[in-house]
PDB file of C-alpha atoms in Angstrom:
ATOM      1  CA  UNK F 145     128.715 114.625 137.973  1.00 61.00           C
ATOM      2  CA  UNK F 146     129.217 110.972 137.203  1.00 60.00           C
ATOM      3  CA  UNK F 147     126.222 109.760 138.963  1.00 60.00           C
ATOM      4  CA  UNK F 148     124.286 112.230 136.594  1.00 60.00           C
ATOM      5  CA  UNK F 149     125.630 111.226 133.748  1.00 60.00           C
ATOM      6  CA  UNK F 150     125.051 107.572 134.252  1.00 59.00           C
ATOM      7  CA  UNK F 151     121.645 108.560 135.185  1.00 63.00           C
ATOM      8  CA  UNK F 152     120.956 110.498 132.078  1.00 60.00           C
ATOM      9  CA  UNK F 153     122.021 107.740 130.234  1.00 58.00           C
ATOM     10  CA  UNK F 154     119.885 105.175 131.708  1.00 67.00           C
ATOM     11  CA  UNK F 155     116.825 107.236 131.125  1.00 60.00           C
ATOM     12  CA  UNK F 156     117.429 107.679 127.812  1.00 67.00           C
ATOM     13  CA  UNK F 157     118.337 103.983 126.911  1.00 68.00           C
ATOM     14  CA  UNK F 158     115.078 103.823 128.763  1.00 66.00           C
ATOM     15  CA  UNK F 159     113.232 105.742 126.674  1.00 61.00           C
ATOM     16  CA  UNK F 160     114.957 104.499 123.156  1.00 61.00           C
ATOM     17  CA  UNK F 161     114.371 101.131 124.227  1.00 70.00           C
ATOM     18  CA  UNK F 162     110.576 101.702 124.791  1.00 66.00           C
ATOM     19  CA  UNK F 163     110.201 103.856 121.592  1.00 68.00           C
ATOM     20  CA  UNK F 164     111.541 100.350 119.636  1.00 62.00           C
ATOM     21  CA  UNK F 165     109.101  99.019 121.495  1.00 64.00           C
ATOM     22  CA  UNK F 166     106.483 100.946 120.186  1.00 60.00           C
ATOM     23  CA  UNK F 167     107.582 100.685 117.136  1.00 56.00           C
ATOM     24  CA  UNK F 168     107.679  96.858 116.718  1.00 59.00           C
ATOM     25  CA  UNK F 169     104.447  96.992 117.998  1.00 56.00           C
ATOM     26  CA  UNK F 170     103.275  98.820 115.499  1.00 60.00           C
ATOM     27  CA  UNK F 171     104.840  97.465 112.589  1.00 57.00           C
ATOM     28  CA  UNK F 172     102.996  94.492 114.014  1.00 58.00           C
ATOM     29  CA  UNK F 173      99.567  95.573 113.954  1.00 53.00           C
ATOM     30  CA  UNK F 174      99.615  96.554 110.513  1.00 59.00           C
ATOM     31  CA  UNK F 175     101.096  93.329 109.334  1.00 58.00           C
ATOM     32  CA  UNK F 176      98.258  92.300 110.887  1.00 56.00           C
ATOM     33  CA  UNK F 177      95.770  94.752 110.140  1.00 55.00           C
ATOM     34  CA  UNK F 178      97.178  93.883 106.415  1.00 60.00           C
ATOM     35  CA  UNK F 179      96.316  90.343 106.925  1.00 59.00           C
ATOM     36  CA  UNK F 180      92.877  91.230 108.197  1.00 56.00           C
ATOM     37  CA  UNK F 181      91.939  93.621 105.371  1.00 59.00           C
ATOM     38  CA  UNK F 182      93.372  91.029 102.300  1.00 59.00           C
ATOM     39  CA  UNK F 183      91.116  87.822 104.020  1.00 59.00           C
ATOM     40  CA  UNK F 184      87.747  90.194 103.838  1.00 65.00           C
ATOM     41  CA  UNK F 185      88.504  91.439 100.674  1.00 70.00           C
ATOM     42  CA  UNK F 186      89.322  88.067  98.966  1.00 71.00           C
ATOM     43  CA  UNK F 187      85.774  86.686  99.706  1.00 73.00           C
ATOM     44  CA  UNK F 188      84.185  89.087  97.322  1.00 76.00           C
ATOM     45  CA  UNK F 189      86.830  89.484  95.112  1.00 77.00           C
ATOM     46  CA  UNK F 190      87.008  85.938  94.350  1.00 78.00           C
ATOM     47  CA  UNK F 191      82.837  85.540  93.763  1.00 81.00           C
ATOM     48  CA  UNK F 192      83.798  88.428  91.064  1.00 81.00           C
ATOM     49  CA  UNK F 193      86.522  86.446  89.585  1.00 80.00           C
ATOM     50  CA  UNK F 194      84.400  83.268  89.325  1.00 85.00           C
ATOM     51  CA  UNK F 195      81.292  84.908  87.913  1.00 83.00           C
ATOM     52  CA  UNK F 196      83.541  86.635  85.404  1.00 83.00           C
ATOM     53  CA  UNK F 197      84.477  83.443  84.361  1.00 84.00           C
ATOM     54  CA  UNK F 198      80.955  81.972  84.125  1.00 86.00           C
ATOM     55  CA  UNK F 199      80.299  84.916  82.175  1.00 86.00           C
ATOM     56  CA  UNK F 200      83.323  84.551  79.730  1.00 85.00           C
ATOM     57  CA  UNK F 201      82.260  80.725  79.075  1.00 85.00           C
ATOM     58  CA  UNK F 202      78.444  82.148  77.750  1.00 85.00           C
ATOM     59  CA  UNK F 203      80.047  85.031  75.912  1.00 86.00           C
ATOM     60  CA  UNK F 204      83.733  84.566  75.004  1.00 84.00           C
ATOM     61  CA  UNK F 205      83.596  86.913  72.096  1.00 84.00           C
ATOM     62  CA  UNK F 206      82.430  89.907  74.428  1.00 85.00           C
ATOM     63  CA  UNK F 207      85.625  92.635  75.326  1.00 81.00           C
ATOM     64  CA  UNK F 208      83.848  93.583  78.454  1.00 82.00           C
ATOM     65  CA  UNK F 209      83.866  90.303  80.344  1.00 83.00           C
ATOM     66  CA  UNK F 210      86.954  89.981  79.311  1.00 82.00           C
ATOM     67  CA  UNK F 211      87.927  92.836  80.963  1.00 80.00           C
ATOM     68  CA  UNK F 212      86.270  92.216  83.529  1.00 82.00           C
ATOM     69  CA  UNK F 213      88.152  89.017  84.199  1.00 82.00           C
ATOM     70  CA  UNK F 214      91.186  90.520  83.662  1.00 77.00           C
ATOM     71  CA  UNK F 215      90.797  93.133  86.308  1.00 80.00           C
ATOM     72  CA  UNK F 216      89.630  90.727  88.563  1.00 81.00           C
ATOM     73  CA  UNK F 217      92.270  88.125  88.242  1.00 79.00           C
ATOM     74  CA  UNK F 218      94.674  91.421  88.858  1.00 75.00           C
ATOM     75  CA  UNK F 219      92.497  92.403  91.869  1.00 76.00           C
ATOM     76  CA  UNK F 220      93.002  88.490  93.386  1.00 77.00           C
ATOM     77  CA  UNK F 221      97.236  88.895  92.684  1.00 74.00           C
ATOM     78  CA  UNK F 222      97.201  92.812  94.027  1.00 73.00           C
ATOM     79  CA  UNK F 223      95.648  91.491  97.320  1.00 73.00           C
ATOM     80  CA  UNK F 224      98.307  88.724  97.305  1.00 71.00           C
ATOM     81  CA  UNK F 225     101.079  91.341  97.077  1.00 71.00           C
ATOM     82  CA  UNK F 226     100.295  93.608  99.705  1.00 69.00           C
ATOM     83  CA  UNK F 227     101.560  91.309 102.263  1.00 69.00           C
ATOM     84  CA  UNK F 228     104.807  91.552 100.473  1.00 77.00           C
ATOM     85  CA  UNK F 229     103.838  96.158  99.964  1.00 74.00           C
ATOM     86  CA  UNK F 230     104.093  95.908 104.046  1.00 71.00           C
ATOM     87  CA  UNK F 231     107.586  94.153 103.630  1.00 73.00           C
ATOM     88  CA  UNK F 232     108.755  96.747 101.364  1.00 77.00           C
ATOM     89  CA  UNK F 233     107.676  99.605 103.189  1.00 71.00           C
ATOM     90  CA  UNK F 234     108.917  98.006 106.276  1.00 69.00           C
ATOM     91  CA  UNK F 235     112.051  97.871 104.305  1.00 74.00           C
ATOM     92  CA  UNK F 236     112.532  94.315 104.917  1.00 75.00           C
ATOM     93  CA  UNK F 237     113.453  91.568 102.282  1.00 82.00           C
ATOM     94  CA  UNK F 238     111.259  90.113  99.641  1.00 85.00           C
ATOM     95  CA  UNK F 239     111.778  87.634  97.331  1.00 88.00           C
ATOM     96  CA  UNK F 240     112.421  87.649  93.797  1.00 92.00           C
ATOM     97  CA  UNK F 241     112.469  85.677  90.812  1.00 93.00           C
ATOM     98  CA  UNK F 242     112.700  86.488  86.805  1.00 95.00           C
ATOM     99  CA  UNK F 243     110.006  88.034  85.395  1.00 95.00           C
ATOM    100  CA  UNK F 244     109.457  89.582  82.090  1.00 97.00           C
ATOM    101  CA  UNK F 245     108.653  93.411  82.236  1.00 97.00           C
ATOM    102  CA  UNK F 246     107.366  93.296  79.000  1.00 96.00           C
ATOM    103  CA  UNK F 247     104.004  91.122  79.468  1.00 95.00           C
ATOM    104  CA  UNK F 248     103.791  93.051  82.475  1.00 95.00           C
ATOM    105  CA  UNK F 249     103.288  96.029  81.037  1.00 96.00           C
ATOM    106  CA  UNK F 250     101.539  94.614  78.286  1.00 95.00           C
ATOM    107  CA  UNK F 251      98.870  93.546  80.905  1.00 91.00           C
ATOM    108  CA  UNK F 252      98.667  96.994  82.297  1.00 92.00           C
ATOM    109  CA  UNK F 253      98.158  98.533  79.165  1.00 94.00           C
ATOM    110  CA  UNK F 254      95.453  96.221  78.013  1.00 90.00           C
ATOM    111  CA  UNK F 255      93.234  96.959  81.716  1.00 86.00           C
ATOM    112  CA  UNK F 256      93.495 100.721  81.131  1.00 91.00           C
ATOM    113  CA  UNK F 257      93.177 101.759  76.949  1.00 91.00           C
ATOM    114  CA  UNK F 258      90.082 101.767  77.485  1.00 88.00           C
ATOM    115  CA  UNK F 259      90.185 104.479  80.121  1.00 90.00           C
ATOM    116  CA  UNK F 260      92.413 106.334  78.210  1.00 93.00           C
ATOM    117  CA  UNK F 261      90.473 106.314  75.034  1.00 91.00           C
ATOM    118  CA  UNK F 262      87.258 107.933  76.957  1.00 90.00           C
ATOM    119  CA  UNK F 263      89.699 110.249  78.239  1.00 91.00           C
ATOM    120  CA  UNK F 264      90.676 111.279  74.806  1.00 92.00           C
ATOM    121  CA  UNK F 265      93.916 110.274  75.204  1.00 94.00           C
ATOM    122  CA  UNK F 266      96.551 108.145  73.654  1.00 94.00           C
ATOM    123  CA  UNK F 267      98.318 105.515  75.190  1.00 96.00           C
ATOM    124  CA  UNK F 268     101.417 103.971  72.997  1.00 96.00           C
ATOM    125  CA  UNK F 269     103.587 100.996  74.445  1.00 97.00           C
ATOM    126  CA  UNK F 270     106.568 100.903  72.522  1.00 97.00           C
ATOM    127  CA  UNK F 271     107.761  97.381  74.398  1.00 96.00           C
ATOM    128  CA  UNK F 272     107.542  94.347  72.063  1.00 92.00           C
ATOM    129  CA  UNK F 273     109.823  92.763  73.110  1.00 94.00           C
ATOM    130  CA  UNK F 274     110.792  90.591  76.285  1.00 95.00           C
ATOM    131  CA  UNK F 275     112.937  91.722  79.232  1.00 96.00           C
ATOM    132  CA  UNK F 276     113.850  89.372  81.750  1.00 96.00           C
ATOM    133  CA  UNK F 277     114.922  90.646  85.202  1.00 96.00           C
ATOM    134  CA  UNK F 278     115.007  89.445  88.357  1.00 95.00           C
ATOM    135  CA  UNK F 279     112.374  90.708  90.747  1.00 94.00           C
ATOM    136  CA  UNK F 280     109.136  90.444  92.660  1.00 92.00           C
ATOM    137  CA  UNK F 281     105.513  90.572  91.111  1.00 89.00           C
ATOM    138  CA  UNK F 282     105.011  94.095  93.302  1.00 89.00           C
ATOM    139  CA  UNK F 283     107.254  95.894  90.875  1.00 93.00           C
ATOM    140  CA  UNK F 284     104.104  95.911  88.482  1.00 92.00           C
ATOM    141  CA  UNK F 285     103.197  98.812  91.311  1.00 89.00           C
ATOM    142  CA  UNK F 286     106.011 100.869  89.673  1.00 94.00           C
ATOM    143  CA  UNK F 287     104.246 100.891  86.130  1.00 96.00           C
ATOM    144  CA  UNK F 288     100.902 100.811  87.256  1.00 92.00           C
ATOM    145  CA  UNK F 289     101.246 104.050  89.336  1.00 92.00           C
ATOM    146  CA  UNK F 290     103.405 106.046  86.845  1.00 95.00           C
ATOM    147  CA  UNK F 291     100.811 105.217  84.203  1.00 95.00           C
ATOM    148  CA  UNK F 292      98.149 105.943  85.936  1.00 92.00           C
ATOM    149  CA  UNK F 293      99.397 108.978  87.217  1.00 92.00           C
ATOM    150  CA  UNK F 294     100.101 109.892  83.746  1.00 93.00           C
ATOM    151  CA  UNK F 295      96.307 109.425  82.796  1.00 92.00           C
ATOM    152  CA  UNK F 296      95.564 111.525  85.926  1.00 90.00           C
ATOM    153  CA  UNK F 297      97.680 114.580  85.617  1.00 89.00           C
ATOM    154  CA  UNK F 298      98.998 114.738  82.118  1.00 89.00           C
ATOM    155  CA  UNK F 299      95.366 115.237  79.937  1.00 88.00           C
ATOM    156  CA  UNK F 300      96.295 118.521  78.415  1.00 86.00           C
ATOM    157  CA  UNK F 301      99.383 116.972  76.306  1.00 87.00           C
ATOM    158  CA  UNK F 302      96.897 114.000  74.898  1.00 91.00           C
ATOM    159  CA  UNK F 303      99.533 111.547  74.610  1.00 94.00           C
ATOM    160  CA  UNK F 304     101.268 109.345  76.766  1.00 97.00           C
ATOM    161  CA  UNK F 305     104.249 106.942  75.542  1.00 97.00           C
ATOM    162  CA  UNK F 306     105.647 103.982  76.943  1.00 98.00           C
ATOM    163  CA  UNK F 307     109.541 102.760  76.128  1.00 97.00           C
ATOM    164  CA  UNK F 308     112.453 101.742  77.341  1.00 97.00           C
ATOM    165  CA  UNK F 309     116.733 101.357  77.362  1.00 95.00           C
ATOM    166  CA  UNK F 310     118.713  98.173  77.729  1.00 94.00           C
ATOM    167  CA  UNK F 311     122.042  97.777  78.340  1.00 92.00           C
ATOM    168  CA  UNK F 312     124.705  95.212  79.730  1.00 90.00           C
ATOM    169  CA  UNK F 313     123.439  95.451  83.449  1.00 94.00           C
ATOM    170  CA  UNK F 314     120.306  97.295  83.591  1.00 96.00           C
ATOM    171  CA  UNK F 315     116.858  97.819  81.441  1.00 97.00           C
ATOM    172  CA  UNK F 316     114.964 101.360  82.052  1.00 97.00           C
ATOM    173  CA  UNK F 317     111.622 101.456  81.659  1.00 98.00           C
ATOM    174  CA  UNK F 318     110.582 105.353  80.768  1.00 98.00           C
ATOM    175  CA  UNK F 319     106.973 106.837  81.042  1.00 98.00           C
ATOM    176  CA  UNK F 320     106.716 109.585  78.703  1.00 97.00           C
ATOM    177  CA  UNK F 321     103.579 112.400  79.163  1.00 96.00           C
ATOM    178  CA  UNK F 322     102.995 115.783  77.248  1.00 95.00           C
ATOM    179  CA  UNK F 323     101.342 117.412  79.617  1.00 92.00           C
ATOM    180  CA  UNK F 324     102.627 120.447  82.542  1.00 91.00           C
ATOM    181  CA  UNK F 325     106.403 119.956  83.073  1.00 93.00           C
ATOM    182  CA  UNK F 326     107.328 118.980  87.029  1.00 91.00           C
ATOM    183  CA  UNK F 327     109.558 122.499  88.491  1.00 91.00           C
ATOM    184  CA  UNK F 328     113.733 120.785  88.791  1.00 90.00           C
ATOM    185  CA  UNK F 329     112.946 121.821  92.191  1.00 86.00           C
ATOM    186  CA  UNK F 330     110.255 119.305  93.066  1.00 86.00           C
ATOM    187  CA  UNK F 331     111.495 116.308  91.133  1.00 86.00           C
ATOM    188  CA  UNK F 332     113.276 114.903  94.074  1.00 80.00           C
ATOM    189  CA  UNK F 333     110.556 115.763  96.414  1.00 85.00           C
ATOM    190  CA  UNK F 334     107.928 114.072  94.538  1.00 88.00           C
ATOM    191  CA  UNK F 335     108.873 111.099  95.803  1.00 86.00           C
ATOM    192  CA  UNK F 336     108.668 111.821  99.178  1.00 79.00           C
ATOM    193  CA  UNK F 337     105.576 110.770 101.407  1.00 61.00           C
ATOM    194  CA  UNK F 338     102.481 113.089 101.492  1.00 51.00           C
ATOM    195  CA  UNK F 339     104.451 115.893  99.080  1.00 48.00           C
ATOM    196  CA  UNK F 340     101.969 117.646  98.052  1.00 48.00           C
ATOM    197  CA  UNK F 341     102.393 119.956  94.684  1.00 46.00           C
ATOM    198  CA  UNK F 342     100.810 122.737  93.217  1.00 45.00           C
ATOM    199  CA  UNK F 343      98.490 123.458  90.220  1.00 45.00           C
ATOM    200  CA  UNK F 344      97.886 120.512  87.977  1.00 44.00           C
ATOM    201  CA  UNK F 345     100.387 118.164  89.447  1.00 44.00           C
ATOM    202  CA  UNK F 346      98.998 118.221  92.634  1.00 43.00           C
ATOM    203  CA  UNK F 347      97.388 115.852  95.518  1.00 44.00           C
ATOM    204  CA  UNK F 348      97.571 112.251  95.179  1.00 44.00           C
ATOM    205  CA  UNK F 349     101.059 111.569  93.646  1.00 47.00           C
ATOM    206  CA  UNK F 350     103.025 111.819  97.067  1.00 50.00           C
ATOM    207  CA  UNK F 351     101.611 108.956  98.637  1.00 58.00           C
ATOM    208  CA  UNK F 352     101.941 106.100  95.542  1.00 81.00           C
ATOM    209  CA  UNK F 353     105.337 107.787  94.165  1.00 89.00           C
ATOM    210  CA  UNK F 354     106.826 106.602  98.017  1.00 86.00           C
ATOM    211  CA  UNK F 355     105.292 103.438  97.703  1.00 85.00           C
ATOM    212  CA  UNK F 356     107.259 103.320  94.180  1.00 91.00           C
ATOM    213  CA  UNK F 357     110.583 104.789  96.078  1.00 90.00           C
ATOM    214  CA  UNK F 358     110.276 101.909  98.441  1.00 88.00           C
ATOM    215  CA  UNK F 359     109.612  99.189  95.919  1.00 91.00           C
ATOM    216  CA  UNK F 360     112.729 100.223  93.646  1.00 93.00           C
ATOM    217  CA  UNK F 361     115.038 100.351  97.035  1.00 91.00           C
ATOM    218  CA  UNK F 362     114.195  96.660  97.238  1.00 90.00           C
ATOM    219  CA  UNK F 363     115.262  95.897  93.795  1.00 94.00           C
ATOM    220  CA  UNK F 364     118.480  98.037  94.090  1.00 94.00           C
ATOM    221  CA  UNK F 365     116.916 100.066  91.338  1.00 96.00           C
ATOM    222  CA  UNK F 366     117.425 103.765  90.227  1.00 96.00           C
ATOM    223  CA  UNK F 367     113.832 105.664  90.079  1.00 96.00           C
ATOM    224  CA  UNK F 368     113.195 109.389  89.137  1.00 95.00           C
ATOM    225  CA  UNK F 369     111.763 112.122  86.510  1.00 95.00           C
ATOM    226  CA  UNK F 370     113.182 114.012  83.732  1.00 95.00           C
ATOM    227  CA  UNK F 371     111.704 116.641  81.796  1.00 96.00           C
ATOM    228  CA  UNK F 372     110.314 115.679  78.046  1.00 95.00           C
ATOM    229  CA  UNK F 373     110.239 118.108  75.662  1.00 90.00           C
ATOM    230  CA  UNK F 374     108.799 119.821  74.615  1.00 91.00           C
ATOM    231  CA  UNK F 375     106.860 119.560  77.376  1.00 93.00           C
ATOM    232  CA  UNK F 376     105.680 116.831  79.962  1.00 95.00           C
ATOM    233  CA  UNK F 377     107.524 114.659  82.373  1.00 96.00           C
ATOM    234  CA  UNK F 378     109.697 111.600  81.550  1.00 97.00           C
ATOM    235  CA  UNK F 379     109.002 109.156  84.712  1.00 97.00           C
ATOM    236  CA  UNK F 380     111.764 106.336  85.153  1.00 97.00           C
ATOM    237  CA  UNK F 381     112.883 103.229  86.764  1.00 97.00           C
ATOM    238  CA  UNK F 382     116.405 101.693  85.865  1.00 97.00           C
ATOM    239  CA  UNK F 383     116.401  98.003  87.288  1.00 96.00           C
ATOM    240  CA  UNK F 384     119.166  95.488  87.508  1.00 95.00           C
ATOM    241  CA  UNK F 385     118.681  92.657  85.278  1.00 91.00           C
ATOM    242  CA  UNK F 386     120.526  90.389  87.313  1.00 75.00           C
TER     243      UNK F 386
END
């Protein structure tokens, strides 16, 4: 009976000991396959990025370069963070440093009103004024998704408003929409990877909400949703300001 047991256990600190290494070798490859992906993509983005700034120097009165500029200078720093996504979703470390949420969001807001004002819809940031917190430049991911998922799923309410609570310890930054209000018993599940709902507030928000679970456990911040009333969703993130 001993002999069996020892050999039990050897085959399955065999078998644990080749899943890890599996598993490093796959967190590997992505890194890598990361690291691949970011080099081609730089090339072109970079020729945009210059050109847009050719183009800005000719006209510098025109809104459209402009944009255009804008959204490629984001394009160049969103390919510099996703190096640092792959740390986050491999739950590792990442550095940090203080930023201020509010020109973040500020920058976010000025790439998509446009978007939002051919969607007939009407996008209010109520941040004017700075908040410092310690963090990394990924946490822009965190806005950028809830917005835009806003935009995406929230039409029918028209309206989508941007605030946000300070206190001694923590600032929450809320995303406020009108439109069809997220069932209690999905609000935790939302954030899951590949949860999938139904009706209007399905497909697509599974996959970037976990991406936005990930990149709050690295700040030690609190994420969720709430309902708004008198309808809509009230999408949060409560960070640490230290």
């Amino acid at each position: 009976i001993i002999l069996a047991i020892i050999s039990a256990f050897r085959v399955r600190t065999n078998v644990v000991r080749k899943r890890n290494i599996i598993l490093k070798q796959s967190n590997e490859f992505k890194e890598m396959l990361i690291d691949v992906i970011t080099h081609d993509i730089k090339n072109p983005a970079g020729v945009i990025s210059s050109m847009a700034e050719l183009m800005t120097e000719k006209q510098p009165d025109s809104e459209e370069i402009q944009l255009i500029s804008h959204a490629s200078e984001n394009l160049l720093d969103t390919i510099k963070n996703a190096t640092t996504l792959v740390q986050v979703t491999l739950e590792r470390d990442i550095s940090k440093k203080e930023i201020d949420l509010h020109i973040i969001i500020q920058d976010i807001v000025k790439e998509i009103a446009s978007v939002f004002e051919k969607a007939g819809m009407h996008l209010e940031n109520n941040i004017t004024e700075s908040l410092i917190v310690k963090a990394n430049p990924i946490i822009r991911e965190v806005f950028n998704n809830y917005i835009n998922n806003a935009l995406k799923y929230a039409t029918k309410g028209n309206r989508v408003i941007i605030d946000h609570q300070q206190d001694a310890d923590t600032i929450t930054i809320r995303v406020k929409d009108y439109g069809t209000t997220i069932p209690e018993s999905e609000r935790k599940r939302i954030f899951d990877r590949k949860i999938q709902l139904t009706n209007e507030i399905r497909n697509g928000r599974g996959l970037g909400l976990a991406i936005v679970s990930r990149i709050a456990k690295a700040h030690n911040a609190e994420i969720g949703v709430k309902p708004n009333k008198p309808t809509g969703n009230i999408f949060y993130i409560k960070i640490p300001i230290g």
